[in-house]
Coordinates of C-alpha atoms in Angstrom, one line a residue:
X1 CA 0.0 0.0 0.0
X2 CA 0.9 3.6 -0.6
X3 CA -0.1 6.5 1.6
X4 CA 0.0 10.2 0.4
X5 CA -0.5 12.7 3.2
X6 CA -0.6 16.5 2.8
X7 CA -0.1 19.1 5.5
X8 CA 0.3 22.8 5.9
X9 CA -3.0 24.3 4.8
X10 CA -4.9 26.9 6.8
X11 CA -6.2 30.4 7.0
X12 CA -4.0 33.3 5.9
X13 CA -4.5 37.0 5.2
X14 CA -4.0 38.3 1.7
X15 CA -0.3 38.9 1.0
X16 CA 0.7 36.2 3.4
X17 CA 2.5 32.9 2.9
X18 CA 1.9 29.2 3.5
X19 CA 4.0 26.1 2.8
X20 CA 2.3 22.9 1.8
X21 CA 4.0 19.5 2.2
X22 CA 3.1 16.1 0.7
X23 CA 4.8 12.9 1.8
X24 CA 4.5 9.5 0.3
X25 CA 5.1 6.3 2.3
X26 CA 4.7 2.6 2.0
X27 CA 5.6 0.4 -1.0
X28 CA 7.4 2.8 -3.3
X29 CA 9.8 1.8 -6.1
X30 CA 10.1 5.2 -7.8
X31 CA 8.4 8.5 -8.1
X32 CA 8.2 10.3 -11.4
X33 CA 6.3 13.6 -11.5
X34 CA 5.1 15.3 -8.3
X35 CA 2.5 18.0 -8.5
X36 CA 0.0 20.2 -6.8
X37 CA -3.6 20.8 -8.0
X38 CA -6.4 22.8 -6.5
X39 CA -10.2 22.9 -6.7
X40 CA -12.3 25.9 -5.6
X41 CA -16.0 25.4 -4.9
X42 CA -18.0 24.9 -8.0
X43 CA -14.9 24.7 -10.2
X44 CA -12.9 21.9 -11.8
X45 CA -9.6 20.7 -10.4
X46 CA -6.7 22.6 -12.0
X47 CA -2.9 22.1 -12.1
X48 CA -1.0 24.5 -10.0
X49 CA 2.6 23.3 -10.3
X50 CA 4.5 20.2 -11.3
X51 CA 8.1 19.2 -10.7
X52 CA 9.3 16.4 -13.1
X53 CA 11.7 13.6 -12.2
X54 CA 14.6 15.5 -13.8
X55 CA 13.9 18.6 -11.7
X56 CA 12.3 20.9 -14.3
X57 CA 9.1 22.6 -13.3
X58 CA 5.8 23.9 -14.8
X59 CA 3.4 26.4 -13.2
X60 CA 0.0 27.7 -13.9
X61 CA 0.1 31.3 -15.2
X62 CA -1.9 32.5 -12.2
X63 CA 0.8 31.5 -9.7
X64 CA 4.0 32.2 -11.6
X65 CA 6.4 34.3 -9.6
X66 CA 4.5 33.7 -6.4
X67 CA 4.6 29.9 -5.8
X68 CA 7.6 27.6 -5.8
X69 CA 7.4 23.8 -6.0
X70 CA 10.3 21.6 -4.9
X71 CA 11.0 18.0 -4.1
X72 CA 13.1 16.0 -1.7
X73 CA 13.6 12.6 -3.3
X74 CA 15.2 11.1 -0.2
X75 CA 12.1 11.9 1.8
X76 CA 9.6 11.1 -1.0
X77 CA 8.2 14.6 -0.3
X78 CA 7.0 17.5 -2.5
X79 CA 6.6 21.1 -1.2
X80 CA 4.7 24.1 -2.4
X81 CA 5.8 27.5 -1.1
X82 CA 3.0 30.0 -1.6
X83 CA 3.8 33.7 -1.2
X84 CA 1.8 36.8 -1.9
X85 CA -1.4 34.9 -1.5
X86 CA -4.6 36.3 -2.9
X87 CA -8.3 35.6 -2.2
X88 CA -8.5 33.7 -5.5
X89 CA -6.0 31.2 -4.3
X90 CA -8.6 29.9 -1.9
X91 CA -9.2 26.2 -2.7
X92 CA -8.6 22.7 -1.6
X93 CA -5.1 21.8 -2.6
X94 CA -4.3 18.2 -3.7
X95 CA -1.0 16.5 -4.1
X96 CA -0.5 14.2 -7.1
X97 CA 2.3 11.8 -7.4
X98 CA 3.1 9.5 -10.4
X99 CA 4.7 6.5 -8.8
X100 CA 5.6 2.9 -9.4
X101 CA 4.9 0.8 -6.3
X102 CA 7.4 -2.0 -7.3
X103 CA 9.9 -2.7 -10.1
X104 CA 7.3 -4.3 -12.4
X105 CA 4.5 -1.8 -11.9
X106 CA 3.1 0.6 -14.4
X107 CA 3.4 4.2 -13.2
X108 CA 0.0 5.4 -11.8
X109 CA -1.4 8.5 -10.2
X110 CA -1.7 8.7 -6.4
X111 CA -3.7 11.5 -4.8
X112 CA -3.6 13.0 -1.4
X113 CA -6.8 13.7 0.6
X114 CA -6.6 17.4 0.1
X115 CA -5.8 20.4 2.4
X116 CA -7.8 23.5 2.6
X117 CA -6.2 26.9 1.9
X118 CA -8.3 29.9 2.7
X119 CA -7.0 33.5 2.0
X120 CA -9.2 36.0 3.7
X121 CA -8.9 39.1 5.9

């Protein structure tokens, strides 16, 4: 089994910062891409940021220059540093990891349970 657990959400004022973490544990052979997605009420889930296995990154236009994604392969963990937060960043944030559970496995998506981020004064 594989567990994916997020942490770090909460309530923050506009202009503030938060750092999200997502750690995978259990049967893990390798992790390819690691990403963050978010879903606001009544909207679809959108990509926020991805860090690929080689270290390159991709960001949604709405967060470029404010959010930074990083990974610690030794800890099977991905982070999202969020600065200059805006009310429109309010959403449930989900971690997505593309992993192989064992050497013969096909890579598949694993999702965390989600963590609420609320930006409000």
